[in-house]
Amino acid sequence: MRILWWSIALCLPFAAQAQSIVQLQAGYAKQAAREDPSFKAFSAARGQRFFLSKHGNEWSCASCHTSDPTRSGKHDVTGRAILPMAPTVNPKRFADAAKTEKWFRRNCRDVVDRECSAQEKGDVLAWLGSLRAGGVR
Amino acid sequence: MNREWIAAALSCAMMLPFGAFAAGDDDDNERSPRRAPMPAIYIEECGGCHVPYPASGLPAVSWDALMAGLDRHFGSDASLAPQDAGTIRRWLRTNAGRGTANRAEPLRITRAAWFVREHDEIPVATWRSPAVKSAANCAACHRGAERGAFSEHDVRIPRASPPRPAAGPTR
């Protein structure tokens, strides 16, 4: 019995991590429905377009994260390595909701000159979450 | 046998002070910034986009100015939670540069007098080479940059890309 409890206790953090992108999505879905009553679902294809396009500024998300987020990127100015964004390749991504929000806030201001909508964030997560190791095809 | 052991022990004991001296001797040369252990939050927040620069690279006035404008940080939003910003600001101020080389108050470490002087032998082509690209990319040459180690012994300068070959004669 004791072994069972221990194994549950040990597995909990991993279960929490695997859940986190799903939980984040659920939160963004609620927010998106509030922001836009016609909201239905997130779209990986729309997320990919958002990620790869420029939005009036010098940078797109891909400028630093590359167009293949299963690979490491590089800060466009400093050359600093940025680990892959796809959670299948880098499980630390989106494991912490506060950290995710912080980086969306900063990077959206750089790329779109404003904070991203819940729809935009959810779409990007849908795309990143759909990627598998081996690269974007 | 006993005597050999005593001799060995004695020579070890005699070496101790030298070992201690060598360990205490910072391998940075005198004008380079001194190292101060970096708080984890500094490495995570500031080191996320660039090498976590040694605090001694700029005077406290410069760090204050930088920390006051993090939402417009060299063209990028680097804003922080107030509590994290406070921790980082205190550490930067405590360990800021104090030497005469830090009298000027630039915002960029790479414009600080000591930085310019230490790098005056680096040709423009090297700065511009794809492997370096930016003076902020310390780790391109300083292999210990991640650890805050900038010893001259640990520098490997990547070769600047060769000039484009002149167009050959047309056939």
Coordinates of C-alpha atoms in Angstrom, one line a residue:
Chain A
M1 CA 0.0 0.0 0.0
R2 CA 2.8 2.3 1.0
I3 CA 4.5 1.7 -2.4
L4 CA 1.3 2.6 -4.2
W5 CA 1.1 6.0 -2.4
W6 CA 4.8 6.6 -3.1
S7 CA 4.4 5.9 -6.8
I8 CA 1.3 8.2 -7.0
A9 CA 3.2 10.9 -5.3
L10 CA 6.2 10.5 -7.6
C11 CA 4.1 10.5 -10.7
L12 CA 2.0 13.6 -9.8
P13 CA 4.5 16.2 -11.1
F14 CA 4.7 14.5 -14.5
A15 CA 0.9 14.2 -14.8
A16 CA 0.7 17.9 -13.9
Q17 CA 3.2 18.8 -16.6
A18 CA 1.5 16.7 -19.3
Q19 CA -1.8 18.4 -18.4
S20 CA -0.5 21.9 -18.4
I21 CA -0.8 22.8 -22.1
V22 CA -4.3 21.4 -22.0
Q23 CA -5.2 23.5 -19.0
L24 CA -3.7 26.6 -20.5
Q25 CA -5.8 26.0 -23.7
A26 CA -8.9 25.6 -21.6
G27 CA -8.2 28.9 -19.8
Y28 CA -7.6 30.7 -23.1
A29 CA -10.7 29.2 -24.6
K30 CA -12.9 30.7 -21.8
Q31 CA -11.1 34.0 -22.2
A32 CA -11.5 33.9 -26.0
A33 CA -15.2 33.3 -25.7
R34 CA -15.5 36.3 -23.4
E35 CA -13.5 38.5 -25.8
D36 CA -15.4 37.3 -28.9
P37 CA -18.8 35.6 -28.6
S38 CA -18.4 34.0 -32.0
F39 CA -15.3 32.1 -30.9
K40 CA -15.6 28.4 -31.6
A41 CA -12.2 26.6 -31.4
F42 CA -8.5 27.2 -31.7
S43 CA -6.8 26.4 -35.0
A44 CA -3.3 25.0 -35.4
A45 CA -3.2 26.3 -39.0
R46 CA -4.1 29.8 -37.9
G47 CA -1.5 29.6 -35.2
Q48 CA 1.2 28.5 -37.7
R49 CA 0.3 31.5 -39.9
F50 CA 0.4 33.9 -36.9
F51 CA 3.8 32.5 -35.8
L52 CA 5.4 32.7 -39.2
S53 CA 4.1 36.1 -40.3
K54 CA 5.3 39.6 -39.5
H55 CA 2.6 41.9 -38.0
G56 CA 3.8 45.3 -39.0
N57 CA 7.1 45.1 -37.0
E58 CA 10.5 44.0 -37.9
W59 CA 10.2 40.6 -36.2
S60 CA 7.9 37.6 -36.4
C61 CA 7.8 34.9 -33.8
A62 CA 9.9 32.9 -36.2
S63 CA 12.6 35.6 -36.3
C64 CA 14.0 34.2 -33.1
H65 CA 12.2 30.8 -32.7
T66 CA 12.8 29.8 -36.4
S67 CA 10.0 28.5 -38.6
D68 CA 10.6 25.0 -37.1
P69 CA 9.9 25.3 -33.4
T70 CA 11.0 21.7 -32.8
R71 CA 14.5 23.1 -33.2
S72 CA 16.5 25.5 -31.2
G73 CA 16.3 29.2 -32.2
K74 CA 18.6 32.1 -31.7
H75 CA 17.8 35.6 -30.4
D76 CA 17.8 37.9 -33.5
V77 CA 20.1 40.5 -31.9
T78 CA 22.2 38.8 -29.2
G79 CA 22.6 35.4 -30.9
R80 CA 21.6 33.8 -27.6
A81 CA 20.4 30.2 -28.1
I82 CA 16.7 29.6 -27.4
L83 CA 15.5 26.1 -26.7
P84 CA 12.8 24.5 -28.9
M85 CA 9.2 25.8 -28.3
A86 CA 7.4 22.5 -29.2
P87 CA 6.5 20.8 -25.9
T88 CA 7.0 17.3 -27.3
V89 CA 10.7 18.1 -27.8
N90 CA 11.1 20.4 -24.8
P91 CA 8.7 19.4 -22.0
K92 CA 9.6 22.5 -19.9
R93 CA 7.7 24.6 -22.4
F94 CA 4.2 25.8 -21.2
A95 CA 4.7 23.8 -17.9
D96 CA 4.3 27.1 -16.0
A97 CA 1.3 29.3 -16.7
A98 CA 2.8 32.4 -15.2
K99 CA 6.0 32.0 -17.3
T100 CA 4.0 31.4 -20.4
E101 CA 1.9 34.6 -19.8
K102 CA 5.1 36.6 -19.1
W103 CA 6.7 35.6 -22.4
F104 CA 3.5 36.1 -24.4
R105 CA 3.2 39.6 -23.0
R106 CA 6.8 40.6 -23.8
N107 CA 7.1 38.9 -27.1
C108 CA 3.7 40.0 -28.4
R109 CA 4.6 43.6 -27.7
D110 CA 7.8 43.1 -29.8
V111 CA 6.0 41.3 -32.6
V112 CA 2.5 42.9 -32.8
D113 CA 3.0 46.0 -30.7
R114 CA 0.3 45.0 -28.2
E115 CA -0.6 42.0 -26.0
C116 CA -1.9 39.0 -27.9
S117 CA -5.6 38.0 -27.7
A118 CA -6.6 34.8 -26.1
Q119 CA -7.5 33.5 -29.5
E120 CA -4.0 34.2 -30.9
K121 CA -2.3 32.6 -27.9
G122 CA -4.6 29.6 -28.1
D123 CA -4.0 29.2 -31.8
V124 CA -0.2 29.3 -31.4
L125 CA -0.4 26.8 -28.6
A126 CA -2.5 24.5 -30.8
W127 CA 0.1 24.6 -33.5
L128 CA 3.1 24.2 -31.2
G129 CA 1.3 21.4 -29.3
S130 CA 0.6 19.5 -32.6
L131 CA 4.3 19.4 -33.7
R132 CA 6.2 16.2 -33.4
A133 CA 10.0 15.7 -33.1
G134 CA 11.5 15.4 -36.6
G135 CA 10.5 18.9 -37.7
V136 CA 7.8 20.8 -39.4
R137 CA 6.7 19.3 -42.7
Chain B
M1 CA 59.4 3.7 4.4
N2 CA 58.2 5.8 7.2
R3 CA 60.6 8.5 6.2
E4 CA 59.3 8.6 2.7
W5 CA 55.8 9.1 4.0
I6 CA 56.9 11.9 6.2
A7 CA 58.7 13.5 3.3
A8 CA 55.6 13.2 1.1
A9 CA 53.3 14.6 3.8
L10 CA 55.8 17.5 4.3
S11 CA 56.0 18.4 0.7
C12 CA 52.2 18.3 0.4
A13 CA 51.9 20.6 3.4
M14 CA 54.4 23.0 1.8
M15 CA 52.5 23.1 -1.4
L16 CA 49.2 24.0 0.3
P17 CA 49.8 27.7 0.5
F18 CA 50.7 27.8 -3.2
G19 CA 47.6 25.9 -4.1
A20 CA 45.5 28.2 -2.0
F21 CA 47.1 31.2 -3.6
A22 CA 46.5 29.8 -7.1
A23 CA 42.9 29.2 -6.3
G24 CA 42.4 32.7 -4.9
D25 CA 44.1 34.3 -7.9
D26 CA 41.3 35.3 -10.2
D27 CA 42.2 34.4 -13.7
D28 CA 40.7 37.6 -15.0
N29 CA 43.2 40.3 -15.5
E30 CA 43.0 43.4 -13.3
R31 CA 41.0 45.6 -15.6
S32 CA 38.3 43.0 -16.4
P33 CA 35.2 43.0 -14.4
R34 CA 35.2 40.9 -11.2
R35 CA 32.8 38.1 -10.8
A36 CA 30.0 38.1 -8.3
P37 CA 27.8 35.1 -7.9
M38 CA 24.6 35.6 -9.8
P39 CA 21.1 35.1 -8.3
A40 CA 19.1 32.5 -10.1
I41 CA 16.4 35.0 -11.0
Y42 CA 19.0 37.2 -12.8
I43 CA 20.3 34.2 -14.8
E44 CA 16.7 33.2 -15.7
E45 CA 15.3 36.6 -16.5
C46 CA 18.3 38.5 -18.0
G47 CA 20.2 35.5 -19.2
G48 CA 17.1 34.4 -21.2
C49 CA 17.9 36.7 -24.0
H50 CA 21.6 37.5 -23.6
V51 CA 24.6 36.2 -21.6
P52 CA 23.9 37.2 -17.9
Y53 CA 26.4 40.1 -17.9
P54 CA 28.7 40.6 -14.8
A55 CA 27.2 43.4 -12.7
S56 CA 30.6 45.0 -12.5
G57 CA 30.4 45.8 -16.2
L58 CA 28.4 49.0 -15.6
P59 CA 28.2 51.6 -12.8
A60 CA 25.1 51.6 -10.5
V61 CA 23.7 54.7 -12.3
S62 CA 23.6 52.8 -15.6
W63 CA 21.9 49.8 -14.0
D64 CA 19.3 52.0 -12.4
A65 CA 18.5 53.6 -15.8
L66 CA 18.3 50.2 -17.5
M67 CA 16.1 48.8 -14.8
A68 CA 13.8 51.8 -15.1
G69 CA 13.2 51.2 -18.8
L70 CA 12.9 47.4 -19.1
D71 CA 9.6 47.7 -21.2
R72 CA 11.7 49.3 -23.9
H73 CA 15.0 47.4 -23.5
F74 CA 17.1 48.0 -26.7
G75 CA 14.1 47.5 -28.9
S76 CA 12.5 44.7 -26.9
D77 CA 10.0 44.3 -24.0
A78 CA 11.9 42.8 -21.1
S79 CA 9.5 43.9 -18.3
L80 CA 9.6 42.0 -15.0
A81 CA 7.3 41.3 -12.1
P82 CA 8.1 44.1 -9.5
Q83 CA 9.4 41.7 -6.9
D84 CA 11.8 40.1 -9.4
A85 CA 12.9 43.5 -10.7
G86 CA 13.6 44.6 -7.1
T87 CA 15.8 41.5 -6.3
I88 CA 17.7 42.0 -9.6
R89 CA 18.2 45.8 -9.1
R90 CA 19.5 45.3 -5.5
W91 CA 22.1 42.7 -6.7
L92 CA 23.2 44.9 -9.7
R93 CA 23.6 47.9 -7.4
T94 CA 25.6 46.0 -4.8
N95 CA 27.9 44.5 -7.4
A96 CA 28.1 47.4 -9.9
G97 CA 31.4 48.6 -11.3
R98 CA 33.2 51.2 -9.2
G99 CA 36.5 51.8 -11.0
T100 CA 37.6 54.9 -12.9
A101 CA 36.8 53.0 -16.1
N102 CA 33.2 53.1 -15.0
R103 CA 32.9 56.9 -14.7
A104 CA 31.1 57.2 -17.9
E105 CA 27.5 56.2 -17.7
P106 CA 26.6 54.3 -20.8
L107 CA 23.6 52.0 -21.0
R108 CA 25.3 49.4 -23.1
I109 CA 28.1 47.4 -21.6
T110 CA 29.6 47.3 -25.0
R111 CA 30.0 51.1 -25.0
A112 CA 31.7 51.2 -21.6
A113 CA 35.3 52.5 -21.7
W114 CA 36.7 49.3 -20.3
F115 CA 34.9 47.2 -22.8
V116 CA 36.0 49.2 -25.8
R117 CA 39.6 49.2 -24.5
E118 CA 39.7 45.4 -23.9
H119 CA 38.3 44.7 -27.4
D120 CA 40.3 47.3 -29.4
E121 CA 42.3 44.7 -31.2
I122 CA 39.2 42.9 -32.6
P123 CA 38.8 43.7 -36.3
V124 CA 35.5 44.9 -37.6
A125 CA 35.2 41.9 -39.9
T126 CA 35.2 39.6 -36.8
W127 CA 32.4 41.6 -35.1
R128 CA 30.3 41.4 -38.3
S129 CA 31.0 37.7 -39.0
P130 CA 27.8 35.5 -38.7
A131 CA 29.3 33.6 -35.8
V132 CA 29.5 36.8 -33.7
K133 CA 27.0 39.3 -35.3
S134 CA 26.7 41.4 -32.1
A135 CA 29.0 42.6 -29.4
A136 CA 26.3 41.4 -27.0
N137 CA 27.1 37.8 -28.1
C138 CA 29.9 37.3 -25.5
A139 CA 29.7 33.6 -25.8
A140 CA 30.8 33.6 -29.4
C141 CA 34.4 34.1 -28.2
H142 CA 34.4 33.8 -24.4
R143 CA 33.8 30.1 -23.7
G144 CA 33.2 30.8 -20.0
A145 CA 30.7 33.6 -20.5
E146 CA 27.8 31.5 -19.3
R147 CA 29.6 31.1 -16.0
G148 CA 30.5 34.8 -15.8
A149 CA 34.2 33.9 -16.6
F150 CA 35.8 36.2 -19.1
S151 CA 39.5 35.2 -18.8
E152 CA 41.7 35.9 -21.8
H153 CA 42.9 32.3 -21.6
D154 CA 39.4 31.1 -22.4
V155 CA 38.9 33.1 -25.6
R156 CA 38.4 31.5 -29.0
I157 CA 37.8 34.1 -31.7
P158 CA 35.8 32.6 -34.6
R159 CA 37.3 33.2 -38.0
A160 CA 35.8 36.1 -39.9
S161 CA 34.2 34.9 -43.1
P162 CA 36.7 35.3 -46.0
P163 CA 36.0 38.2 -48.4
R164 CA 33.9 37.3 -51.3
P165 CA 36.1 36.1 -54.2
A166 CA 36.3 38.6 -57.0
A167 CA 34.3 37.8 -60.0
G168 CA 36.4 35.7 -62.4
P169 CA 36.9 36.5 -66.1
T170 CA 33.9 35.8 -68.2
R171 CA 34.2 33.1 -70.6

